[in-house]
Short mmCIF file of N, CA and C in Angstrom, two decimals:
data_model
loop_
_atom_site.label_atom_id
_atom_site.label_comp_id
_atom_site.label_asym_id
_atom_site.label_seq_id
_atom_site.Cartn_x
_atom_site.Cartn_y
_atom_site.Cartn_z
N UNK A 465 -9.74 17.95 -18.53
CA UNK A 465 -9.17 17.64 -17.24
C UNK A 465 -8.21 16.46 -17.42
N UNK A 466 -7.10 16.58 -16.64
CA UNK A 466 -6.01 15.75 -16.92
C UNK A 466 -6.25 14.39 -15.56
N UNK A 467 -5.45 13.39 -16.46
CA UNK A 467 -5.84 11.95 -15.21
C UNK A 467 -5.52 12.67 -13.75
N UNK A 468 -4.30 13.54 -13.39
CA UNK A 468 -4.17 13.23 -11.75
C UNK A 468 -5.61 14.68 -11.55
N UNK A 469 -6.04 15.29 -12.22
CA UNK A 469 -6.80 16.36 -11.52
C UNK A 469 -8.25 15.30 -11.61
N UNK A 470 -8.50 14.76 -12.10
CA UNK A 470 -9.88 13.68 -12.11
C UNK A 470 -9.51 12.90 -10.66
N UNK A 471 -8.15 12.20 -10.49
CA UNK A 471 -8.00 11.30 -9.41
C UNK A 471 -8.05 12.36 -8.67
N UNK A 472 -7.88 13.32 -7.98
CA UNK A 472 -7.79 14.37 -7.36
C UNK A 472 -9.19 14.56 -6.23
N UNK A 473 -10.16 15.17 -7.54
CA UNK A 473 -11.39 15.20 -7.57
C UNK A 473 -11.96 14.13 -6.93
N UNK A 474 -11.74 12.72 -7.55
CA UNK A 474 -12.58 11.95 -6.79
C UNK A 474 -12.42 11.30 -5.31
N UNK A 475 -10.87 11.87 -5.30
CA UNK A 475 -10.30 11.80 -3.87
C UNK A 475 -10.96 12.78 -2.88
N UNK A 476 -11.44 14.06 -3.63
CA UNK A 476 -11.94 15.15 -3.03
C UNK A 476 -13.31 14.49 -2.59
N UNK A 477 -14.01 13.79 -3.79
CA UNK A 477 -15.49 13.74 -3.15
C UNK A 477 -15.78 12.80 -2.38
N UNK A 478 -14.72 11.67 -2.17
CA UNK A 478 -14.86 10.81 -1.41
C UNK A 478 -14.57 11.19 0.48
N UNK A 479 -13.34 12.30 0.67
CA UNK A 479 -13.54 12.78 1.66
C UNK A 479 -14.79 13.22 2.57
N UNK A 480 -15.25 13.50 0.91
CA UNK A 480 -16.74 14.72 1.68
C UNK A 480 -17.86 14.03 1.25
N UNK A 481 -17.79 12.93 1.16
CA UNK A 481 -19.19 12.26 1.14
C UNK A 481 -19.36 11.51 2.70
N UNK A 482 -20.22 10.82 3.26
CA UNK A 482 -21.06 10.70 4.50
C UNK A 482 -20.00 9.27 5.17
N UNK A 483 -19.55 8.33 4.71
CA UNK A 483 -18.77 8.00 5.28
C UNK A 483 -16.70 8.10 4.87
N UNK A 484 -16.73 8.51 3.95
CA UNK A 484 -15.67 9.11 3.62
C UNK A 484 -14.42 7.63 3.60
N UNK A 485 -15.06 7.22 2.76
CA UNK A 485 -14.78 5.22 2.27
C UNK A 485 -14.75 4.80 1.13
N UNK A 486 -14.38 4.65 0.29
CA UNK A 486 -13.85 4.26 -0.83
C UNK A 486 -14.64 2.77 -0.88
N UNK A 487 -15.18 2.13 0.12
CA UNK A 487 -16.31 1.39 -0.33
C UNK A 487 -17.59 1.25 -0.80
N UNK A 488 -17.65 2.60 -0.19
CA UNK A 488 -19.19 2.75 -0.43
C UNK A 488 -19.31 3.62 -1.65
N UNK A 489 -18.46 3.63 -2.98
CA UNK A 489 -18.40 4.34 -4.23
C UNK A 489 -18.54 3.03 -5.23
N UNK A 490 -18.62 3.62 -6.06
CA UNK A 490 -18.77 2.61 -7.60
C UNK A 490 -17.79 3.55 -8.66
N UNK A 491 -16.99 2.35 -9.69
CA UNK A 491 -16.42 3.38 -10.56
C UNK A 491 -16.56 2.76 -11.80
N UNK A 492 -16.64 2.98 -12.83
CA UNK A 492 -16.41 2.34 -14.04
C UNK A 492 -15.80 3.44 -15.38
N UNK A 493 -16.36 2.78 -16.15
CA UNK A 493 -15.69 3.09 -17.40
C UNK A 493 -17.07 3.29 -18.51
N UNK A 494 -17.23 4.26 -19.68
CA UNK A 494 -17.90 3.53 -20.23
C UNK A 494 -18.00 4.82 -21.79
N UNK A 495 -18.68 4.39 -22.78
CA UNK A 495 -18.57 5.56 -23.77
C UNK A 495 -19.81 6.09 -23.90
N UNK A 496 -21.03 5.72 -23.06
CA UNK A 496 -22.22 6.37 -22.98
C UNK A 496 -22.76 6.42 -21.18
N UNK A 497 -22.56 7.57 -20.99
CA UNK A 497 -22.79 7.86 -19.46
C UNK A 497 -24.04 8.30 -19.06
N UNK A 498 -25.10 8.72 -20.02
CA UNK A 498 -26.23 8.85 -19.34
C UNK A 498 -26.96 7.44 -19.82
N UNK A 499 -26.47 6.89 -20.61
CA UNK A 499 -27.05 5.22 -20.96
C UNK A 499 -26.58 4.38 -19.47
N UNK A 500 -25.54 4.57 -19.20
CA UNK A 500 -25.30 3.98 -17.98
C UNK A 500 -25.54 4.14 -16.99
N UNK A 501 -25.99 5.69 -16.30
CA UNK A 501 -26.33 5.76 -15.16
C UNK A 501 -27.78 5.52 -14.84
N UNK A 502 -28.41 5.67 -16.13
CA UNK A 502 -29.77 4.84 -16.15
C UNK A 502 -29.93 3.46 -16.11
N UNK A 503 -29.10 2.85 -16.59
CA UNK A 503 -28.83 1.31 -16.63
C UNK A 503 -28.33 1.21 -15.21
N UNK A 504 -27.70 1.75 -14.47
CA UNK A 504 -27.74 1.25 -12.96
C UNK A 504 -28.63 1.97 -11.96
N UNK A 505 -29.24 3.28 -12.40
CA UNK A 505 -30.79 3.55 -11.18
C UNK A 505 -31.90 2.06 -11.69
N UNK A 506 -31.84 1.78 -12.62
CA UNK A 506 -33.14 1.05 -13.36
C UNK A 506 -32.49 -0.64 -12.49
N UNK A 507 -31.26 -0.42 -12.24
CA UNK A 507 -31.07 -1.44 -11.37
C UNK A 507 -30.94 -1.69 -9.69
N UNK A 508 -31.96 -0.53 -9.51
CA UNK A 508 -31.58 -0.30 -7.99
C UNK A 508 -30.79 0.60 -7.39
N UNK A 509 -29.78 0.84 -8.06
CA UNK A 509 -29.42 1.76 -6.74
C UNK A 509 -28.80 3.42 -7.20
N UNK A 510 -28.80 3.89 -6.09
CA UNK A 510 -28.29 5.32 -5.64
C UNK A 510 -27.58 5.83 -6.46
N UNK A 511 -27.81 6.65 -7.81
CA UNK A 511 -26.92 7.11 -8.53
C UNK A 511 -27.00 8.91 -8.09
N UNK A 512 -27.87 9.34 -7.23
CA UNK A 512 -28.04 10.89 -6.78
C UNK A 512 -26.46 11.81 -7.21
N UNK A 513 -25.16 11.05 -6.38
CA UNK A 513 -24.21 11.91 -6.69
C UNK A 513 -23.24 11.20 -7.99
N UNK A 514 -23.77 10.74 -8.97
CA UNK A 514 -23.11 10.31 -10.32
C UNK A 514 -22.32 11.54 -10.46
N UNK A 515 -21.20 11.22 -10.98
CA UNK A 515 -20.04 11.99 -11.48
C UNK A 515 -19.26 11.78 -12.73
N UNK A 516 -19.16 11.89 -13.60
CA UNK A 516 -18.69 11.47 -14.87
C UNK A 516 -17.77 12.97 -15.64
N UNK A 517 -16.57 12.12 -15.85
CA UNK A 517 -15.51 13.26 -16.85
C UNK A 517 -15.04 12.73 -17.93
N UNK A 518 -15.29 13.13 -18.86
CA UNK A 518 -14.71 12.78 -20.21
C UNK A 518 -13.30 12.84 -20.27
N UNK A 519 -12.50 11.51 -20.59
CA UNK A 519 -10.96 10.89 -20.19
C UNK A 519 -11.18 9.98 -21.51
N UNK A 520 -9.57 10.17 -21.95
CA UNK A 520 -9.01 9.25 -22.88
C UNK A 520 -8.93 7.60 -21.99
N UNK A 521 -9.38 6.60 -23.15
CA UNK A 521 -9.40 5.42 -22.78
C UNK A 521 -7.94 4.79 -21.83
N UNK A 522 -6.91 4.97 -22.64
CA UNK A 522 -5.70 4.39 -21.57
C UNK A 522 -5.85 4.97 -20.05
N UNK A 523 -5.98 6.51 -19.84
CA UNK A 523 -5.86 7.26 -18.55
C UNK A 523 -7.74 6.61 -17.67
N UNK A 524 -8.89 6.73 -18.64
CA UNK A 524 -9.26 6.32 -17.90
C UNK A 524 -9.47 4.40 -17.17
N UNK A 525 -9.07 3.57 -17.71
CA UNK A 525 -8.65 2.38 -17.07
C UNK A 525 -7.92 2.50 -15.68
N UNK A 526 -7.00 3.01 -16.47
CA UNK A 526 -6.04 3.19 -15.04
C UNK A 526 -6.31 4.43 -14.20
N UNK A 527 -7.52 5.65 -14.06
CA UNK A 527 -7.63 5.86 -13.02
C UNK A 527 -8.93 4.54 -12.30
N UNK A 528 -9.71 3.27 -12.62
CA UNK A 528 -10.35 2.83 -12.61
C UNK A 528 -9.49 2.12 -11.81
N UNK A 529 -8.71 1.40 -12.53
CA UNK A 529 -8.00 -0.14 -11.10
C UNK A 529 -7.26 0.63 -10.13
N UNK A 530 -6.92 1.96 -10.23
CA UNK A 530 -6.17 2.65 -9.07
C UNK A 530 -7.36 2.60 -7.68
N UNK A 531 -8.83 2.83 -8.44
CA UNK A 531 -9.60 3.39 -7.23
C UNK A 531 -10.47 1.95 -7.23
N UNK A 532 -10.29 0.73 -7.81
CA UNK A 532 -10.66 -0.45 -7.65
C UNK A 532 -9.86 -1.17 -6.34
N UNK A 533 -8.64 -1.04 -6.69
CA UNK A 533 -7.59 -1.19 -5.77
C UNK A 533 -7.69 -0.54 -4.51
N UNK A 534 -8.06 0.93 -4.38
CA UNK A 534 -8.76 1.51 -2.85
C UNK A 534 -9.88 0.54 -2.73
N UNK A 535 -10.50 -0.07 -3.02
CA UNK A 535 -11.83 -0.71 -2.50
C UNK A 535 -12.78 0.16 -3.01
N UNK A 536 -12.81 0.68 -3.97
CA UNK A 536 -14.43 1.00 -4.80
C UNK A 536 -14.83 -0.48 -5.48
N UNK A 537 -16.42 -0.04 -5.47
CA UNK A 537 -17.22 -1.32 -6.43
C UNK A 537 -17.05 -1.22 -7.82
N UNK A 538 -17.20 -1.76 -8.21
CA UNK A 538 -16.89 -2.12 -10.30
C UNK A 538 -16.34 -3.09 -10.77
N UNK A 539 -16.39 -3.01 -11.97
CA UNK A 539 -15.66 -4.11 -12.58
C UNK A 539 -14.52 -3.65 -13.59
N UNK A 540 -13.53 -4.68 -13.81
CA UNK A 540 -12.26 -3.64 -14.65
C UNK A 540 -12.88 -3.88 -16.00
N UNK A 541 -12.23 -2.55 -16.23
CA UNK A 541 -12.48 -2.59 -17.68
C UNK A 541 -14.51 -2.65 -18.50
N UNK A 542 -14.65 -2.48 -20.12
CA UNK A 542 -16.10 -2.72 -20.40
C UNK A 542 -15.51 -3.02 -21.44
N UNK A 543 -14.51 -3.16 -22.09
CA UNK A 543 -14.55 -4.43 -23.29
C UNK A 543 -14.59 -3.66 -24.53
N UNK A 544 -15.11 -2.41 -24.72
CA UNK A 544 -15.40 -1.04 -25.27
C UNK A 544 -14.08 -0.16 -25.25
N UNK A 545 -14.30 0.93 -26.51
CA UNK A 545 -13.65 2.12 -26.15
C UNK A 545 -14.03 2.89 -25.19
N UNK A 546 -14.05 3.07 -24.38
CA UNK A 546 -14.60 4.09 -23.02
C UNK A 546 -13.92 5.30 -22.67
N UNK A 547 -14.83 6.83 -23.19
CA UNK A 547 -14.28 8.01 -23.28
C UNK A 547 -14.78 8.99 -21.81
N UNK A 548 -15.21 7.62 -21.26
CA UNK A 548 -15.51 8.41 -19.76
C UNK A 548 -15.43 7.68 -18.57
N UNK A 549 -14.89 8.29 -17.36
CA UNK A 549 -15.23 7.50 -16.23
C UNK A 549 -15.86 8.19 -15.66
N UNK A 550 -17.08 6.82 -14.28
CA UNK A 550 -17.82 7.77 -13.66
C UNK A 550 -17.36 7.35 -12.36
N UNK A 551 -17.84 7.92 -11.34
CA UNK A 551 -18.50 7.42 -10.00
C UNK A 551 -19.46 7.66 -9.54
N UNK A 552 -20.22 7.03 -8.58
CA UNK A 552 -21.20 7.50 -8.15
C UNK A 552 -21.14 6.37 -6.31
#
């Protein structure tokens, strides 16, 4: 899947999720995604609709500060090669 069909997608699920807000999402980056989405249920919260697509590191950064910049939660960047972004 190419960067604008991922931004696409998560534009899609954000419509159709319950308040349809770009705040109430999380996005990151990372090169192990079921290490991570356990590392944030084990921290509390709501990972039920986790979403993760395997993306080249440059494309996925920058779909990351694009949807940081809408007002999703995260932090830029992990300091790592990161062959995936998620949301949840």
């Amino acid at each position: 899947m190419n960067k604008s069909d991922i931004i696409s997608e998560i534009e899609y699920r954000v419509s159709k999720s319950k308040n349809s807000d770009y705040t109430g999402c999380t996005i990151g980056i990372t090169d192990k995604p079921k290490t991570k989405k356990d590392k944030h249920a084990n921290d509390g919260k709501n990972v039920q609709y986790w979403k993760d697509w395997s993306v080249g590191e440059k494309d996925g950064l920058e779909i990351e500060e694009y949807f940081l910049a809408k007002g999703m939660k995260g932090d830029k960047g992990s300091g790592d090669y990161s062959g995936f972004v998620y949301i949840f």
